[in-house]
């Protein structure tokens, strides 16, 4: 398609870098004049019975507008209990404000409204809450004991479990080698640049909510369900959003409370959380404990693989998809005859877990790629060769995996060969051997991963309108948080209609303008939202043919649109042409418009290969990433600037999980890193120059032939770095180190390996 592969600068960036964006907390609209500021009273204990809440001191404080607790919400619909798909009933319901019990540090117990933003925290401290502490359940191991129940009525801390009864050891019976290992995919914080923020006003008829979110329409549905207000009485507007990463899909309890407070009080309200609130109360990611079992022959053939997933849901199960997606993607890129995958989901006294960049797919890749390296080490074969011998063949697509996934297209061996060649793999191994022979405290590690992930699925909406001056307006159901939708959609319009990018306006995130939409998550935007824009633009183009033919006095079949100049003419007579303004001006409505929905029959499966080269200081445990080389294949590339930006961000987050990031709790459930002083988010100085190469294997699932690229970096990079660190220390006897590979953890692994290898007297 015309325009694909063009390096076009982002049109979004000029205002962001000059005048600045307009984020939710920046809003100073007339409707929000005199808005009260919301502050949440949060639980300081992880697990306790609420025995009383006294708000009298807070209510008496000057400048206090209102103080609300769960008792004030008695007339709202009861919170829905969590029920796994296909199962009736359910427990584990999450209230808007805590009732009877608190289940994690940071859970909202009450809310105060003040005239001044800075009075809020002081007033919140005046709300007297009596807690009767209960033992805290920290981590899945404790959850399985059921000694302490988060939800007494459930009778267990196990929320859901599937397919583990189908595990069959007989498939490993003929294997020459069987390796089993428990692998931790640690809990991480999402850390968007913009914390959560919401503003709301109720005019007596309609509730208007501004919210930092990834999909306005899902927010409206959730608000309607939670508040018992018809959807048509709610308008949700999403301003600029400073990062989402999955944690801003839809709307969670605090923003709903903010909207309710506006409805209840009759005055505008606004809320912007602090960074500490964000780190303890915004949903977190990963939090899986995985046990892998892999078996095969000494010639490198893998014959059986099992993945047993334990998903820590935190205090309340927010999603039913993480563990199932991990199980679906369990075999990764490998053609393994016997694959088994099952899961259990448990609740613990920690911040709830939800989708985070990759959402189940990075966990699957981290497990199988570590398993392959463990298998390769056990049989003494190069990990690249083991991978090559087990990859799904390029001529096998579409390929149905043992877990039921339908991989649309791919060439995994080509990706592996290309990344090995780009990295200079043979030379790297020679350098590693030379360093080991020479000795010294700085050792070299080379790690790799070959991955496939699942993106898209479902549909998206778009409306394209050409106005009287030939300008174009695009209303898109996709919702941007930095991906570059305005640039991408404008490029598609320019390619289809010949209207320059500068004359295209893209609008998203307003339920009045776009009542039906899905939003942005699961790397779905270009393949679904972009396809919808393309379809709508093509419909407008088809409509314009008839009007242009009438004006030119030609047959419709003879009229062509020159997309280079954006003009219409009859075939063979380019000297007489019409502009879009002239064509649209001839219509009764003085505009041409198409409102469409694009639906994809299947998800798509991007893939790629990563190599990470690290240096480990054996005296301190410090890891330095020297190089990171990737081949990421998401089909044809519309705009390399946008694709590379997505890949950079994802790789950075993946490396951060491998080396730095982990949300930690003490034995009583108190978070140990509730500020960015203690939580080591990645910085530019922590990263090497990223060496990016791209494949372009198309899919037949959508007319653009594209797949998602937004999450690929987090999926391929993490196991490559982890494998590299273990590889660096393999000659010392180290076989596995769980993430994050902090200096202390790496140093301890070196010491433990040395103690194990040291002869005993």
mmCIF file of N, CA, C and O in Angstrom, residues 327-401:
data_model
loop_
_atom_site.group_PDB
_atom_site.id
_atom_site.type_symbol
_atom_site.label_atom_id
_atom_site.label_comp_id
_atom_site.label_asym_id
_atom_site.label_seq_id
_atom_site.Cartn_x
_atom_site.Cartn_y
_atom_site.Cartn_z
ATOM 1 N N UNK A 327 -1.195 -19.917 29.373
ATOM 2 C CA UNK A 327 -1.301 -21.331 29.006
ATOM 3 C C UNK A 327 -1.471 -21.505 27.497
ATOM 4 O O UNK A 327 -0.885 -22.415 26.899
ATOM 5 N N UNK A 328 -2.269 -20.645 26.878
ATOM 6 C CA UNK A 328 -2.460 -20.738 25.426
ATOM 7 C C UNK A 328 -1.139 -20.581 24.688
ATOM 8 O O UNK A 328 -0.870 -21.270 23.700
ATOM 9 N N UNK A 329 -0.288 -19.670 25.160
ATOM 10 C CA UNK A 329 0.979 -19.391 24.486
ATOM 11 C C UNK A 329 2.134 -20.232 25.025
ATOM 12 O O UNK A 329 3.301 -19.969 24.693
ATOM 13 N N UNK A 330 1.839 -21.256 25.809
ATOM 14 C CA UNK A 330 2.875 -22.027 26.491
ATOM 15 C C UNK A 330 3.959 -22.574 25.569
ATOM 16 O O UNK A 330 5.152 -22.464 25.870
ATOM 17 N N UNK A 331 3.632 -23.196 24.412
ATOM 18 C CA UNK A 331 4.712 -23.804 23.618
ATOM 19 C C UNK A 331 5.558 -22.819 22.840
ATOM 20 O O UNK A 331 6.571 -23.204 22.245
ATOM 21 N N UNK A 332 5.150 -21.543 22.791
ATOM 22 C CA UNK A 332 5.936 -20.548 22.088
ATOM 23 C C UNK A 332 6.103 -20.893 20.619
ATOM 24 O O UNK A 332 5.140 -21.250 19.930
ATOM 25 N N UNK A 333 7.327 -20.814 20.127
ATOM 26 C CA UNK A 333 7.618 -20.994 18.693
ATOM 27 C C UNK A 333 7.955 -22.435 18.334
ATOM 28 O O UNK A 333 8.371 -22.715 17.211
ATOM 29 N N UNK A 334 7.746 -23.356 19.265
ATOM 30 C CA UNK A 334 8.273 -24.705 19.082
ATOM 31 C C UNK A 334 7.184 -25.710 18.711
ATOM 32 O O UNK A 334 6.060 -25.667 19.218
ATOM 33 N N UNK A 335 7.566 -26.625 17.829
ATOM 34 C CA UNK A 335 6.692 -27.709 17.394
ATOM 35 C C UNK A 335 6.963 -28.905 18.310
ATOM 36 O O UNK A 335 7.778 -29.778 18.001
ATOM 37 N N UNK A 336 6.276 -28.918 19.436
ATOM 38 C CA UNK A 336 6.493 -29.934 20.462
ATOM 39 C C UNK A 336 5.325 -30.923 20.417
ATOM 40 O O UNK A 336 4.164 -30.509 20.522
ATOM 41 N N UNK A 337 5.588 -32.208 20.275
ATOM 42 C CA UNK A 337 4.494 -33.175 20.141
ATOM 43 C C UNK A 337 3.513 -33.185 21.310
ATOM 44 O O UNK A 337 2.309 -33.345 21.112
ATOM 45 N N UNK A 338 4.025 -33.039 22.526
ATOM 46 C CA UNK A 338 3.159 -33.117 23.704
ATOM 47 C C UNK A 338 3.312 -31.838 24.533
ATOM 48 O O UNK A 338 4.410 -31.540 25.023
ATOM 49 N N UNK A 339 2.237 -31.091 24.636
ATOM 50 C CA UNK A 339 2.237 -29.854 25.418
ATOM 51 C C UNK A 339 1.093 -29.913 26.425
ATOM 52 O O UNK A 339 -0.054 -30.220 26.062
ATOM 53 N N UNK A 340 1.411 -29.621 27.664
ATOM 54 C CA UNK A 340 0.400 -29.573 28.714
ATOM 55 C C UNK A 340 0.506 -28.226 29.422
ATOM 56 O O UNK A 340 1.612 -27.766 29.725
ATOM 57 N N UNK A 341 -0.623 -27.596 29.673
ATOM 58 C CA UNK A 341 -0.619 -26.302 30.360
ATOM 59 C C UNK A 341 -1.884 -26.176 31.205
ATOM 60 O O UNK A 341 -2.986 -26.441 30.726
ATOM 61 N N UNK A 342 -1.702 -25.805 32.444
ATOM 62 C CA UNK A 342 -2.831 -25.592 33.341
ATOM 63 C C UNK A 342 -2.497 -24.507 34.336
ATOM 64 O O UNK A 342 -1.344 -24.076 34.440
ATOM 65 N N UNK A 343 -3.505 -24.064 35.061
ATOM 66 C CA UNK A 343 -3.254 -22.931 35.948
ATOM 67 C C UNK A 343 -4.143 -22.954 37.183
ATOM 68 O O UNK A 343 -5.186 -23.612 37.219
ATOM 69 N N UNK A 344 -3.679 -22.216 38.190
ATOM 70 C CA UNK A 344 -4.465 -21.861 39.365
ATOM 71 C C UNK A 344 -4.309 -20.367 39.600
ATOM 72 O O UNK A 344 -3.237 -19.814 39.370
ATOM 73 N N UNK A 345 -5.375 -19.735 40.068
ATOM 74 C CA UNK A 345 -5.366 -18.312 40.398
ATOM 75 C C UNK A 345 -5.716 -18.181 41.873
ATOM 76 O O UNK A 345 -6.693 -18.779 42.336
ATOM 77 N N UNK A 346 -4.919 -17.420 42.608
ATOM 78 C CA UNK A 346 -5.145 -17.265 44.047
ATOM 79 C C UNK A 346 -5.194 -15.790 44.422
ATOM 80 O O UNK A 346 -4.651 -14.936 43.721
ATOM 81 N N UNK A 347 -5.873 -15.513 45.530
ATOM 82 C CA UNK A 347 -5.877 -14.161 46.081
ATOM 83 C C UNK A 347 -4.897 -14.088 47.242
ATOM 84 O O UNK A 347 -4.717 -15.045 47.994
ATOM 85 N N UNK A 348 -4.232 -12.927 47.363
ATOM 86 C CA UNK A 348 -3.277 -12.666 48.437
ATOM 87 C C UNK A 348 -3.480 -11.238 48.927
ATOM 88 O O UNK A 348 -4.152 -10.439 48.272
ATOM 89 N N UNK A 349 -2.884 -10.900 50.047
ATOM 90 C CA UNK A 349 -3.038 -9.549 50.608
ATOM 91 C C UNK A 349 -2.028 -8.595 49.996
ATOM 92 O O UNK A 349 -1.097 -8.108 50.644
ATOM 93 N N UNK A 350 -2.227 -8.340 48.719
ATOM 94 C CA UNK A 350 -1.353 -7.442 47.961
ATOM 95 C C UNK A 350 -2.209 -6.688 46.955
ATOM 96 O O UNK A 350 -3.374 -7.028 46.711
ATOM 97 N N UNK A 351 -1.629 -5.662 46.364
ATOM 98 C CA UNK A 351 -2.323 -4.864 45.355
ATOM 99 C C UNK A 351 -2.853 -5.776 44.240
ATOM 100 O O UNK A 351 -2.142 -6.684 43.794
ATOM 101 N N UNK A 352 -4.076 -5.560 43.764
ATOM 102 C CA UNK A 352 -4.599 -6.386 42.676
ATOM 103 C C UNK A 352 -3.711 -6.357 41.441
ATOM 104 O O UNK A 352 -3.062 -5.354 41.132
ATOM 105 N N UNK A 353 -3.691 -7.484 40.742
ATOM 106 C CA UNK A 353 -2.909 -7.645 39.513
ATOM 107 C C UNK A 353 -3.861 -7.604 38.326
ATOM 108 O O UNK A 353 -4.956 -8.157 38.372
ATOM 109 N N UNK A 354 -3.434 -6.940 37.270
ATOM 110 C CA UNK A 354 -4.231 -6.891 36.050
ATOM 111 C C UNK A 354 -3.275 -6.887 34.863
ATOM 112 O O UNK A 354 -2.090 -7.172 35.011
ATOM 113 N N UNK A 355 -3.769 -6.527 33.727
ATOM 114 C CA UNK A 355 -2.965 -6.561 32.502
ATOM 115 C C UNK A 355 -1.831 -5.542 32.572
ATOM 116 O O UNK A 355 -2.026 -4.424 33.017
ATOM 117 N N UNK A 356 -0.669 -5.966 32.126
ATOM 118 C CA UNK A 356 0.503 -5.105 32.019
ATOM 119 C C UNK A 356 1.258 -5.511 30.763
ATOM 120 O O UNK A 356 1.401 -6.692 30.479
ATOM 121 N N UNK A 357 1.702 -4.597 30.022
ATOM 122 C CA UNK A 357 2.299 -4.736 28.690
ATOM 123 C C UNK A 357 2.720 -6.172 28.347
ATOM 124 O O UNK A 357 3.767 -6.648 28.752
ATOM 125 N N UNK A 358 1.879 -6.823 27.589
ATOM 126 C CA UNK A 358 2.092 -8.214 27.205
ATOM 127 C C UNK A 358 1.043 -9.138 27.789
ATOM 128 O O UNK A 358 0.591 -10.077 27.152
ATOM 129 N N UNK A 359 0.676 -8.914 29.049
ATOM 130 C CA UNK A 359 -0.490 -9.521 29.698
ATOM 131 C C UNK A 359 -0.630 -11.016 29.447
ATOM 132 O O UNK A 359 -1.531 -11.462 28.763
ATOM 133 N N UNK A 360 0.274 -11.802 29.989
ATOM 134 C CA UNK A 360 0.204 -13.247 29.870
ATOM 135 C C UNK A 360 1.154 -13.819 28.845
ATOM 136 O O UNK A 360 1.620 -14.965 28.977
ATOM 137 N N UNK A 361 1.454 -13.041 27.808
ATOM 138 C CA UNK A 361 2.373 -13.541 26.775
ATOM 139 C C UNK A 361 3.836 -13.465 27.209
ATOM 140 O O UNK A 361 4.585 -14.425 26.976
ATOM 141 N N UNK A 362 4.291 -12.384 27.849
ATOM 142 C CA UNK A 362 5.686 -12.389 28.319
ATOM 143 C C UNK A 362 5.953 -13.510 29.320
ATOM 144 O O UNK A 362 7.044 -14.095 29.332
ATOM 145 N N UNK A 363 4.959 -13.810 30.155
ATOM 146 C CA UNK A 363 5.133 -14.855 31.152
ATOM 147 C C UNK A 363 5.335 -16.210 30.485
ATOM 148 O O UNK A 363 6.177 -17.014 30.905
ATOM 149 N N UNK A 364 4.547 -16.475 29.423
ATOM 150 C CA UNK A 364 4.690 -17.743 28.703
ATOM 151 C C UNK A 364 6.054 -17.846 28.042
ATOM 152 O O UNK A 364 6.724 -18.895 28.097
ATOM 153 N N UNK A 365 6.489 -16.761 27.403
ATOM 154 C CA UNK A 365 7.779 -16.773 26.714
ATOM 155 C C UNK A 365 8.931 -16.911 27.701
ATOM 156 O O UNK A 365 9.889 -17.655 27.457
ATOM 157 N N UNK A 366 8.841 -16.202 28.820
ATOM 158 C CA UNK A 366 9.899 -16.302 29.831
ATOM 159 C C UNK A 366 10.036 -17.737 30.327
ATOM 160 O O UNK A 366 11.156 -18.229 30.538
ATOM 161 N N UNK A 367 8.920 -18.430 30.486
ATOM 162 C CA UNK A 367 8.967 -19.800 30.991
ATOM 163 C C UNK A 367 9.575 -20.753 29.966
ATOM 164 O O UNK A 367 10.504 -21.513 30.266
ATOM 165 N N UNK A 368 9.064 -20.733 28.734
ATOM 166 C CA UNK A 368 9.536 -21.709 27.753
ATOM 167 C C UNK A 368 10.968 -21.409 27.307
ATOM 168 O O UNK A 368 11.755 -22.342 27.058
ATOM 169 N N UNK A 369 11.343 -20.134 27.239
ATOM 170 C CA UNK A 369 12.706 -19.821 26.810
ATOM 171 C C UNK A 369 13.738 -20.164 27.884
ATOM 172 O O UNK A 369 14.865 -20.550 27.563
ATOM 173 N N UNK A 370 13.361 -20.039 29.149
ATOM 174 C CA UNK A 370 14.262 -20.531 30.198
ATOM 175 C C UNK A 370 14.317 -22.054 30.166
ATOM 176 O O UNK A 370 15.373 -22.663 30.344
ATOM 177 N N UNK A 371 13.164 -22.685 29.910
ATOM 178 C CA UNK A 371 13.130 -24.146 29.867
ATOM 179 C C UNK A 371 14.032 -24.680 28.755
ATOM 180 O O UNK A 371 14.758 -25.670 28.947
ATOM 181 N N UNK A 372 14.003 -24.048 27.594
ATOM 182 C CA UNK A 372 14.841 -24.493 26.479
ATOM 183 C C UNK A 372 16.318 -24.343 26.832
ATOM 184 O O UNK A 372 17.142 -25.218 26.526
ATOM 185 N N UNK A 373 16.685 -23.241 27.483
ATOM 186 C CA UNK A 373 18.084 -23.076 27.889
ATOM 187 C C UNK A 373 18.489 -24.122 28.928
ATOM 188 O O UNK A 373 19.618 -24.643 28.901
ATOM 189 N N UNK A 374 17.597 -24.425 29.863
ATOM 190 C CA UNK A 374 17.892 -25.453 30.863
ATOM 191 C C UNK A 374 18.094 -26.814 30.189
ATOM 192 O O UNK A 374 19.002 -27.574 30.545
ATOM 193 N N UNK A 375 17.248 -27.109 29.216
ATOM 194 C CA UNK A 375 17.364 -28.365 28.471
ATOM 195 C C UNK A 375 18.677 -28.405 27.685
ATOM 196 O O UNK A 375 19.392 -29.424 27.678
ATOM 197 N N UNK A 376 19.010 -27.302 27.022
ATOM 198 C CA UNK A 376 20.251 -27.247 26.245
ATOM 199 C C UNK A 376 21.470 -27.455 27.139
ATOM 200 O O UNK A 376 22.417 -28.166 26.770
ATOM 201 N N UNK A 377 21.457 -26.832 28.324
ATOM 202 C CA UNK A 377 22.578 -26.989 29.251
ATOM 203 C C UNK A 377 22.700 -28.440 29.713
ATOM 204 O O UNK A 377 23.813 -28.970 29.853
ATOM 205 N N UNK A 378 21.547 -29.071 29.933
ATOM 206 C CA UNK A 378 21.558 -30.451 30.431
ATOM 207 C C UNK A 378 22.132 -31.416 29.406
ATOM 208 O O UNK A 378 22.839 -32.375 29.760
ATOM 209 N N UNK A 379 21.862 -31.204 28.108
ATOM 210 C CA UNK A 379 22.373 -32.122 27.079
ATOM 211 C C UNK A 379 23.690 -31.639 26.484
ATOM 212 O O UNK A 379 24.269 -32.301 25.622
ATOM 213 N N UNK A 380 24.175 -30.461 26.915
ATOM 214 C CA UNK A 380 25.457 -29.946 26.445
ATOM 215 C C UNK A 380 25.442 -29.478 25.008
ATOM 216 O O UNK A 380 26.442 -29.610 24.291
ATOM 217 N N UNK A 381 24.332 -28.880 24.566
ATOM 218 C CA UNK A 381 24.213 -28.403 23.192
ATOM 219 C C UNK A 381 24.029 -26.900 23.180
ATOM 220 O O UNK A 381 23.434 -26.326 24.109
ATOM 221 N N UNK A 382 24.543 -26.242 22.142
ATOM 222 C CA UNK A 382 24.377 -24.796 22.009
ATOM 223 C C UNK A 382 22.891 -24.450 22.005
ATOM 224 O O UNK A 382 22.105 -25.075 21.278
ATOM 225 N N UNK A 383 22.467 -23.462 22.800
ATOM 226 C CA UNK A 383 21.042 -23.125 22.879
ATOM 227 C C UNK A 383 20.449 -22.658 21.555
ATOM 228 O O UNK A 383 19.256 -22.851 21.314
ATOM 229 N N UNK A 384 21.269 -22.071 20.682
ATOM 230 C CA UNK A 384 20.758 -21.669 19.371
ATOM 231 C C UNK A 384 20.420 -22.894 18.532
ATOM 232 O O UNK A 384 19.407 -22.921 17.817
ATOM 233 N N UNK A 385 21.252 -23.925 18.623
ATOM 234 C CA UNK A 385 21.011 -25.132 17.835
ATOM 235 C C UNK A 385 19.782 -25.885 18.349
ATOM 236 O O UNK A 385 18.994 -26.419 17.554
ATOM 237 N N UNK A 386 19.596 -25.936 19.657
ATOM 238 C CA UNK A 386 18.390 -26.574 20.199
ATOM 239 C C UNK A 386 17.147 -25.865 19.688
ATOM 240 O O UNK A 386 16.165 -26.506 19.274
ATOM 241 N N UNK A 387 17.184 -24.565 19.682
ATOM 242 C CA UNK A 387 16.034 -23.811 19.180
ATOM 243 C C UNK A 387 15.776 -24.135 17.701
ATOM 244 O O UNK A 387 14.649 -24.394 17.298
ATOM 245 N N UNK A 388 16.829 -24.077 16.906
ATOM 246 C CA UNK A 388 16.660 -24.300 15.470
ATOM 247 C C UNK A 388 16.035 -25.674 15.192
ATOM 248 O O UNK A 388 15.209 -25.823 14.294
ATOM 249 N N UNK A 389 16.407 -26.674 15.956
ATOM 250 C CA UNK A 389 15.923 -28.031 15.702
ATOM 251 C C UNK A 389 14.450 -28.217 16.080
ATOM 252 O O UNK A 389 13.851 -29.231 15.693
ATOM 253 N N UNK A 390 13.890 -27.273 16.827
ATOM 254 C CA UNK A 390 12.522 -27.460 17.316
ATOM 255 C C UNK A 390 11.538 -26.396 16.852
ATOM 256 O O UNK A 390 10.357 -26.450 17.201
ATOM 257 N N UNK A 391 12.005 -25.427 16.067
ATOM 258 C CA UNK A 391 11.123 -24.360 15.613
ATOM 259 C C UNK A 391 10.051 -24.884 14.652
ATOM 260 O O UNK A 391 10.276 -25.816 13.879
ATOM 261 N N UNK A 392 8.881 -24.260 14.697
ATOM 262 C CA UNK A 392 7.825 -24.556 13.735
ATOM 263 C C UNK A 392 8.327 -24.161 12.354
ATOM 264 O O UNK A 392 8.868 -23.063 12.160
ATOM 265 N N UNK A 393 8.153 -25.043 11.381
ATOM 266 C CA UNK A 393 8.668 -24.802 10.035
ATOM 267 C C UNK A 393 7.911 -23.675 9.349
ATOM 268 O O UNK A 393 6.714 -23.471 9.582
ATOM 269 N N UNK A 394 8.611 -22.953 8.484
ATOM 270 C CA UNK A 394 8.016 -21.798 7.801
ATOM 271 C C UNK A 394 6.869 -22.204 6.887
ATOM 272 O O UNK A 394 5.972 -21.392 6.615
ATOM 273 N N UNK A 395 6.880 -23.450 6.396
ATOM 274 C CA UNK A 395 5.817 -23.881 5.485
ATOM 275 C C UNK A 395 4.647 -24.539 6.211
ATOM 276 O O UNK A 395 3.767 -25.127 5.575
ATOM 277 N N UNK A 396 4.617 -24.437 7.544
ATOM 278 C CA UNK A 396 3.564 -25.104 8.324
ATOM 279 C C UNK A 396 2.396 -24.179 8.671
ATOM 280 O O UNK A 396 1.443 -24.620 9.314
ATOM 281 N N UNK A 397 2.480 -22.918 8.246
ATOM 282 C CA UNK A 397 1.450 -21.948 8.649
ATOM 283 C C UNK A 397 0.282 -21.937 7.674
ATOM 284 O O UNK A 397 0.478 -22.145 6.469
ATOM 285 N N UNK A 398 -0.931 -21.665 8.158
ATOM 286 C CA UNK A 398 -1.293 -21.449 9.559
ATOM 287 C C UNK A 398 -1.109 -22.727 10.377
ATOM 288 O O UNK A 398 -1.406 -23.819 9.892
ATOM 289 N N UNK A 399 -0.607 -22.554 11.592
ATOM 290 C CA UNK A 399 -0.204 -23.679 12.427
ATOM 291 C C UNK A 399 -1.069 -23.707 13.686
ATOM 292 O O UNK A 399 -1.223 -22.690 14.360
ATOM 293 N N UNK A 400 -1.613 -24.863 13.990
ATOM 294 C CA UNK A 400 -2.418 -25.030 15.195
ATOM 295 C C UNK A 400 -1.556 -25.675 16.272
ATOM 296 O O UNK A 400 -1.034 -26.776 16.099
ATOM 297 N N UNK A 401 -1.390 -24.992 17.399
ATOM 298 C CA UNK A 401 -0.533 -25.496 18.469
ATOM 299 C C UNK A 401 -1.276 -26.514 19.330
ATOM 300 O O UNK A 401 -2.497 -26.667 19.245
#
